[in-house]
């Protein structure tokens, strides 16, 4: 009820308690709404009609926002929310708004955009392969969110029988997971840390952190 009360009539979500407009929300529109929609998608699957209406109202607004201002931060939560909506729409046996095809197309659009930031080749440093990086950024632990989104897109493509997409997303997912494994503190590099016993198994922020 609290989350639903923060949705505006145009489908967008208020992101701050004192927010009067989307411009007041700023970049928080790339975070909270995706988290909110993911939570609402669970209620929707339980049959909550208000949750179904909230998802339907939010879809065109956040589709337009992504196309106008795409960001890596936006994608991971939104992929999961619309993947769940697509799965639900496939199983209800009646027309839904948006329908499964529209939701899955949005998931694929976000995943395809995200893939352009994955490092596929790096002769100068093979350890960065699989990480996600924008110009001027080093790949780091935020690649976990990107990889999560790619796994979600892979799962949806498998369910829909889209083998071509599933193959691409599977490859990207495995590359991302391999990169993330390189961020974990293992016995061989414990000597780099001042408190080894409390460090083993943890994840560093980047390869040189």
Short mmCIF file of C-alpha atoms in Angstrom, two decimals:
data_model
loop_
_atom_site.label_atom_id
_atom_site.label_comp_id
_atom_site.label_asym_id
_atom_site.label_seq_id
_atom_site.Cartn_x
_atom_site.Cartn_y
_atom_site.Cartn_z
CA UNK A 1 0.00 0.00 0.00
CA UNK A 2 2.83 2.38 0.83
CA UNK A 3 4.64 1.74 -2.44
CA UNK A 4 1.46 2.04 -4.49
CA UNK A 5 0.67 5.37 -2.84
CA UNK A 6 3.87 6.82 -4.32
CA UNK A 7 2.81 6.24 -7.92
CA UNK A 8 1.63 9.33 -9.79
CA UNK A 9 -1.31 9.32 -12.18
CA UNK A 10 1.03 9.32 -15.20
CA UNK A 11 2.60 6.04 -14.06
CA UNK A 12 5.85 7.46 -12.65
CA UNK A 13 6.87 7.00 -9.04
CA UNK A 14 7.65 9.73 -6.55
CA UNK A 15 11.15 8.99 -5.24
CA UNK A 16 11.45 11.44 -2.34
CA UNK A 17 9.00 12.31 0.43
CA UNK A 18 9.05 15.98 -0.60
CA UNK A 19 9.12 15.38 -4.35
CA UNK A 20 6.58 17.45 -6.28
CA UNK A 21 7.59 16.45 -9.81
CA UNK A 22 9.80 14.07 -11.76
CA UNK A 23 12.45 16.77 -12.00
CA UNK A 24 12.64 16.76 -8.18
CA UNK A 25 13.39 13.01 -8.28
CA UNK A 26 16.47 13.44 -10.45
CA UNK A 27 18.58 10.32 -10.97
CA UNK A 28 16.66 8.50 -8.24
CA UNK A 29 14.21 7.65 -11.02
CA UNK A 30 16.81 5.11 -12.13
CA UNK A 31 16.69 3.25 -8.79
CA UNK A 32 13.58 3.37 -6.60
CA UNK A 33 10.93 2.87 -9.32
CA UNK A 34 12.57 -0.31 -10.57
CA UNK A 35 12.77 -1.66 -7.03
CA UNK A 36 9.14 -0.65 -6.45
CA UNK A 37 7.95 -2.32 -9.66
CA UNK A 38 9.81 -5.50 -8.80
CA UNK A 39 8.00 -5.64 -5.46
CA UNK A 40 4.65 -4.83 -7.09
CA UNK A 41 5.20 -7.57 -9.66
CA UNK A 42 5.14 -10.15 -6.85
CA UNK A 43 1.78 -8.82 -5.61
CA UNK A 44 0.49 -8.79 -9.17
CA UNK A 45 1.28 -12.48 -9.53
CA UNK A 46 -0.75 -13.11 -6.36
CA UNK A 47 -3.81 -11.63 -8.02
CA UNK A 48 -3.75 -8.07 -6.66
CA UNK A 49 -5.70 -6.01 -9.19
CA UNK A 50 -4.25 -2.70 -7.93
CA UNK A 51 -0.77 -4.09 -8.55
CA UNK A 52 -1.76 -5.13 -12.05
CA UNK A 53 -3.09 -1.63 -12.74
CA UNK A 54 0.07 -0.05 -11.31
CA UNK A 55 2.27 -2.13 -13.63
CA UNK A 56 0.11 -1.33 -16.65
CA UNK A 57 0.21 2.39 -15.84
CA UNK A 58 3.96 2.38 -15.25
CA UNK A 59 4.92 0.51 -18.44
CA UNK A 60 4.61 3.29 -21.05
CA UNK A 61 6.19 5.88 -18.75
CA UNK A 62 9.30 3.84 -17.95
CA UNK A 63 9.63 2.54 -21.49
CA UNK A 64 9.74 6.16 -22.67
CA UNK A 65 12.17 7.16 -19.92
CA UNK A 66 14.59 4.38 -20.83
CA UNK A 67 14.54 5.33 -24.48
CA UNK A 68 15.09 8.99 -23.63
CA UNK A 69 17.65 8.56 -20.83
CA UNK A 70 19.09 5.02 -20.77
CA UNK A 71 21.40 4.26 -17.86
CA UNK A 72 23.04 1.11 -16.54
CA UNK A 73 21.56 1.77 -13.10
CA UNK A 74 18.03 1.63 -14.51
CA UNK A 75 18.28 -1.73 -16.21
CA UNK A 76 18.78 -4.42 -13.55
CA UNK A 77 15.63 -3.71 -11.51
CA UNK A 78 13.45 -2.95 -14.53
CA UNK A 79 14.49 -6.13 -16.35
CA UNK A 80 13.41 -8.21 -13.37
CA UNK A 81 10.09 -6.39 -12.98
CA UNK A 82 9.06 -6.73 -16.62
CA UNK A 83 10.40 -10.27 -16.89
CA UNK A 84 8.05 -11.22 -14.07
CA UNK A 85 5.20 -9.35 -15.71
CA UNK A 86 5.81 -11.14 -18.99
CA UNK A 87 5.81 -14.53 -17.24
CA UNK A 88 2.58 -13.63 -15.49
CA UNK A 89 0.95 -12.42 -18.72
CA UNK A 90 1.86 -15.68 -20.44
CA UNK A 91 0.09 -17.68 -17.76
CA UNK A 92 -3.14 -15.76 -17.11
CA UNK A 93 -4.92 -17.08 -20.18
CA UNK A 94 -6.53 -13.74 -20.99
CA UNK A 95 -5.54 -10.38 -22.43
CA UNK A 96 -3.32 -8.23 -20.23
CA UNK A 97 -1.91 -4.71 -20.47
CA UNK A 98 0.91 -4.67 -21.31
CA UNK A 99 0.91 -8.12 -22.88
CA UNK A 100 3.73 -10.64 -22.63
CA UNK A 101 5.13 -9.67 -26.03
CA UNK A 102 5.43 -5.98 -25.15
CA UNK A 103 7.10 -6.77 -21.81
CA UNK A 104 9.56 -9.24 -23.28
CA UNK A 105 10.45 -6.77 -26.05
CA UNK A 106 11.23 -4.16 -23.38
CA UNK A 107 13.40 -6.65 -21.47
CA UNK A 108 15.31 -7.50 -24.64
CA UNK A 109 15.70 -3.84 -25.56
CA UNK A 110 17.28 -3.09 -22.19
CA UNK A 111 19.50 -6.19 -22.26
CA UNK A 112 20.72 -5.48 -25.81
CA UNK A 113 21.56 -1.89 -24.85
CA UNK A 114 23.42 -3.09 -21.75
CA UNK A 115 25.53 -5.58 -23.71
CA UNK A 116 27.33 -2.76 -25.51
CA UNK A 117 29.13 -1.99 -22.23
CA UNK A 118 30.43 -5.50 -21.61
CA UNK A 119 34.15 -5.96 -22.26
CA UNK A 120 34.49 -8.89 -24.66
CA UNK A 121 38.16 -8.52 -25.56
CA UNK A 122 41.05 -6.91 -23.70
CA UNK A 123 44.51 -8.07 -24.83
CA UNK A 124 46.06 -5.51 -22.47
CA UNK A 125 44.35 -7.08 -19.42
CA UNK A 126 42.32 -10.28 -19.90
CA UNK A 127 41.12 -10.08 -16.29
CA UNK A 128 38.64 -7.32 -17.16
CA UNK A 129 36.86 -9.45 -19.77
CA UNK A 130 33.21 -9.93 -18.85
CA UNK A 131 33.00 -6.79 -16.74
CA UNK A 132 30.81 -3.82 -17.65
CA UNK A 133 32.32 -0.41 -18.14
CA UNK A 134 31.40 2.95 -19.59
CA UNK A 135 34.00 5.28 -21.06
CA UNK A 136 36.42 6.36 -18.37
CA UNK A 137 35.20 3.81 -15.83
CA UNK A 138 36.95 0.69 -14.62
CA UNK A 139 34.79 -2.44 -14.51
CA UNK A 140 33.89 -3.26 -10.92
CA UNK A 141 31.35 -4.77 -8.59
CA UNK A 142 28.46 -2.93 -10.28
CA UNK A 143 28.93 -5.53 -13.01
CA UNK A 144 27.00 -7.82 -10.66
CA UNK A 145 23.80 -5.83 -11.31
CA UNK A 146 24.43 -5.95 -15.06
CA UNK A 147 25.03 -9.69 -14.92
CA UNK A 148 21.85 -10.20 -12.91
CA UNK A 149 19.90 -8.37 -15.61
CA UNK A 150 21.49 -10.50 -18.32
CA UNK A 151 20.60 -13.71 -16.48
CA UNK A 152 17.01 -12.47 -16.25
CA UNK A 153 16.92 -11.78 -19.99
CA UNK A 154 18.41 -15.23 -20.65
CA UNK A 155 15.75 -16.88 -18.47
CA UNK A 156 12.94 -15.09 -20.31
CA UNK A 157 14.36 -15.92 -23.75
CA UNK A 158 14.56 -19.59 -22.75
CA UNK A 159 10.92 -19.58 -21.63
CA UNK A 160 9.83 -17.98 -24.88
CA UNK A 161 11.87 -20.38 -26.97
CA UNK A 162 14.03 -17.66 -28.49
CA UNK A 163 17.20 -19.74 -28.81
CA UNK A 164 19.17 -17.06 -30.66
CA UNK A 165 18.70 -14.50 -27.93
CA UNK A 166 19.10 -17.08 -25.18
CA UNK A 167 22.48 -18.07 -26.59
CA UNK A 168 23.70 -14.45 -26.65
CA UNK A 169 22.46 -13.71 -23.15
CA UNK A 170 23.86 -16.96 -21.79
CA UNK A 171 27.31 -16.12 -23.12
CA UNK A 172 27.14 -12.62 -21.64
CA UNK A 173 25.92 -14.03 -18.30
CA UNK A 174 28.78 -16.52 -18.05
CA UNK A 175 31.34 -13.87 -18.97
CA UNK A 176 29.93 -11.59 -16.30
CA UNK A 177 29.99 -14.32 -13.65
CA UNK A 178 33.58 -15.17 -14.51
CA UNK A 179 34.55 -11.53 -14.05
CA UNK A 180 32.77 -11.33 -10.70
CA UNK A 181 34.63 -14.43 -9.49
CA UNK A 182 37.86 -12.50 -10.02
CA UNK A 183 36.68 -9.88 -7.53
CA UNK A 184 36.30 -12.41 -4.72
CA UNK A 185 39.04 -12.65 -2.11
CA UNK A 186 40.52 -16.16 -2.24
CA UNK A 187 43.25 -17.78 -0.10
CA UNK A 188 45.93 -16.97 -2.69
CA UNK A 189 45.55 -13.21 -2.23
CA UNK A 190 44.74 -12.99 1.48
CA UNK A 191 48.18 -11.52 2.20
CA UNK A 192 47.07 -8.30 0.54
CA UNK A 193 44.63 -7.55 3.36
CA UNK A 194 45.27 -6.45 6.96
CA UNK A 195 42.71 -8.83 8.49
CA UNK A 196 42.72 -12.05 6.43
CA UNK A 197 40.35 -14.01 8.68
CA UNK A 198 37.58 -11.47 8.11
CA UNK A 199 38.31 -10.97 4.42
CA UNK A 200 38.21 -14.44 2.86
CA UNK A 201 35.17 -14.82 0.59
CA UNK A 202 34.46 -11.10 0.44
CA UNK A 203 34.18 -9.16 -2.79
CA UNK A 204 36.33 -6.16 -3.66
CA UNK A 205 34.94 -3.11 -5.42
CA UNK A 206 37.25 -3.59 -8.41
CA UNK A 207 40.25 -5.58 -9.58
CA UNK A 208 42.69 -3.12 -8.03
CA UNK A 209 40.70 -2.15 -4.93
#
